[in-house]
Coordinates of C-alpha atoms in Angstrom, one line a residue:
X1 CA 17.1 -1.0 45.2
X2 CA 16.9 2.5 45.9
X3 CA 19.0 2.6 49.1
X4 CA 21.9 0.7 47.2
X5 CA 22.0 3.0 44.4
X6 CA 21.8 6.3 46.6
X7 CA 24.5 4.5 49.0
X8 CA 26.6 3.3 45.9
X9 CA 26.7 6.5 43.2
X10 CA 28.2 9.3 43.4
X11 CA 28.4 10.3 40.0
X12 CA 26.3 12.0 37.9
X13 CA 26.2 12.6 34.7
X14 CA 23.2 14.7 32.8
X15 CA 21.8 13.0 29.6
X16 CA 19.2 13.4 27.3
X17 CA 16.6 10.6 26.0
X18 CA 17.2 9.9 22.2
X19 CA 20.4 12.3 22.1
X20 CA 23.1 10.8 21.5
X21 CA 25.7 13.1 21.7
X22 CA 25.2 13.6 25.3
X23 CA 26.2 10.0 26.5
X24 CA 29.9 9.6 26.0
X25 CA 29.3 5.6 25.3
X26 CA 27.5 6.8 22.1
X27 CA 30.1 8.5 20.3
X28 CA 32.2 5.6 21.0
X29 CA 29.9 2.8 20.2
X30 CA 29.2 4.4 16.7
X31 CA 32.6 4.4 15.9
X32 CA 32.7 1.0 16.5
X33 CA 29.8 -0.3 14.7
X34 CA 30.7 2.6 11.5
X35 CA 34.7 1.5 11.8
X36 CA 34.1 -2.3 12.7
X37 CA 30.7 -3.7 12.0
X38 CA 30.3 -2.3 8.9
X39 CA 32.9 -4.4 7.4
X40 CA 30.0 -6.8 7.4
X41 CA 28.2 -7.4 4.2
X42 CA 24.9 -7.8 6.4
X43 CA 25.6 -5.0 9.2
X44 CA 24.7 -1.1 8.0
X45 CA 26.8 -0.4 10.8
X46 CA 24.7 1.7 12.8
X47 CA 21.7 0.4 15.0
X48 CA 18.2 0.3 13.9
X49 CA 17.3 4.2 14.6
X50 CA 20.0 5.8 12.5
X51 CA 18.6 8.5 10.2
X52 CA 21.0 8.3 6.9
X53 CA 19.5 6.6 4.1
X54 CA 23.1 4.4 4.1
X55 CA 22.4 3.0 7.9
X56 CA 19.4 1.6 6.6
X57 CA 19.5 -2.1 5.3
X58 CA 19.0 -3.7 1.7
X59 CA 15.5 -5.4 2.7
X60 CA 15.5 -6.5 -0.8
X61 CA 19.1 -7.7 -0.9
X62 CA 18.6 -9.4 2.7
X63 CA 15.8 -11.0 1.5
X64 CA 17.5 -12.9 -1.9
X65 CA 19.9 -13.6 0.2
X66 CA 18.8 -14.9 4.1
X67 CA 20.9 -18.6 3.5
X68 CA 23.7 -16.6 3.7
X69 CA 22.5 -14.9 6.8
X70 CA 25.0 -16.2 9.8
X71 CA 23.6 -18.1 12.3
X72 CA 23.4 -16.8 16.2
X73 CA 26.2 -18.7 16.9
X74 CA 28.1 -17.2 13.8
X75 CA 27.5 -13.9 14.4
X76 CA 28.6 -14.0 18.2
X77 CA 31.8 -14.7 16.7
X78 CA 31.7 -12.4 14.4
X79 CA 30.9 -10.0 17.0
X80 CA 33.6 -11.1 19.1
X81 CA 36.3 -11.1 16.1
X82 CA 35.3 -7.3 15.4
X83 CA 35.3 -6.2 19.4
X84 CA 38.9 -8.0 19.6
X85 CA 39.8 -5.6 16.5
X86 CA 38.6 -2.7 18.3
X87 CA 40.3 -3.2 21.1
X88 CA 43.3 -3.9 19.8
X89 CA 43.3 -0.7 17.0
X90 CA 45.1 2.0 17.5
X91 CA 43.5 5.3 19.8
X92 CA 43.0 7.8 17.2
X93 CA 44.7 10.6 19.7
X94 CA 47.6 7.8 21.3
X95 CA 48.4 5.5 18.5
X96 CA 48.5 2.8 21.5
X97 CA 45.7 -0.1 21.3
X98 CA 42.8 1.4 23.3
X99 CA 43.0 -2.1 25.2
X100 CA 46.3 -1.0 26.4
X101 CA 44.9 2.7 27.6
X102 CA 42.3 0.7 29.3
X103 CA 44.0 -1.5 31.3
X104 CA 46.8 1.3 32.1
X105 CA 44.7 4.0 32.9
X106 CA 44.6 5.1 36.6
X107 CA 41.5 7.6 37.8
X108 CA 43.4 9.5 40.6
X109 CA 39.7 10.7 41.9
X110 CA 38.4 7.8 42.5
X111 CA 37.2 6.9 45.8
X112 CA 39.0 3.9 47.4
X113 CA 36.1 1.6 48.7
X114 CA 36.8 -0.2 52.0
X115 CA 35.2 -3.4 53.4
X116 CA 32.8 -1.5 56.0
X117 CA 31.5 0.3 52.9
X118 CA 31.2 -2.8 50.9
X119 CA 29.2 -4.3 53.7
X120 CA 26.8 -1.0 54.0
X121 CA 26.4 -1.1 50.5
X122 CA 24.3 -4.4 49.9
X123 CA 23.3 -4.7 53.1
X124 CA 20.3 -2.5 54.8
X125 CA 17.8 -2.5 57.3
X126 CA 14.2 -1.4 56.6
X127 CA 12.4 1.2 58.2
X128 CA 8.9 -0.7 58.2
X129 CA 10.4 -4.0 59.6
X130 CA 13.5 -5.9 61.1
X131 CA 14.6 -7.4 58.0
X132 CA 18.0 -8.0 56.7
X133 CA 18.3 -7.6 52.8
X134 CA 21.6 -8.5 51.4
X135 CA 21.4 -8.4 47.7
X136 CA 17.8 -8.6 47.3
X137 CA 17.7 -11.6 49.5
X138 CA 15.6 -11.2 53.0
X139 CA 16.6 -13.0 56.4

């Protein structure tokens, strides 16, 4: 596992454990569950570490009220009604649905990846012995 990820990253990006503000899917993600999820009468609309008193939930209102409480099946649609909103709101910058930006943006730095590399990326050789691993899988 360690030769594919060396062979296959070549970004790097510094974060910090339990801050937030240093991972760019944070900032994002909490605008989605603040903007989105919240909607919800049973989401706070932030996740289960969030420090405001108003992220917290009603125990006592959950409580008098857990037949209301959607199902697992329920809330995965819920879940994907709220994402499909998301996607399909307006970028706060743009104005165009952020599904739009996603699917039309372009990263001109990117590397292109060709076949041979695909190939040295899941496959590798050990050092110790003459075994083939190609996705975790010896030969």
């Amino acid at each position: 596992m360690v030769v594919f990820l060396t062979k296959f990253s070549h970004l790097a990006i510094k974060t910090q454990p339990y801050n937030g503000k240093s991972k760019t899917i944070e900032s994002a993600f909490g605008r989605f569950q603040t903007q989105f999820l919240a909607q919800e009468w049973n989401s706070t609309g932030q996740n289960i570490t969030a420090s405001k008193t108003s992220s917290h939930p009603n125990m006592e209102f959950i409580l008098a009220n857990t037949d209301k409480l959607p199902t697992l099946s329920e809330l995965k649609a819920i879940y994907l009604e709220k994402r499909t909103q998301w996607n399909q709101a307006p970028h706060y910058k743009t104005g165009k649905p952020k599904i739009d930006m996603y699917f039309e943006s372009i990263n001109p730095d990117a590397l292109k990846v060709i076949p041979f590399q695909i190939v040295d990326f899941f496959l590798d050789r050990t050092k110790s012995t003459n075994y083939l691993y190609i996705f975790g899988c010896e030969f």
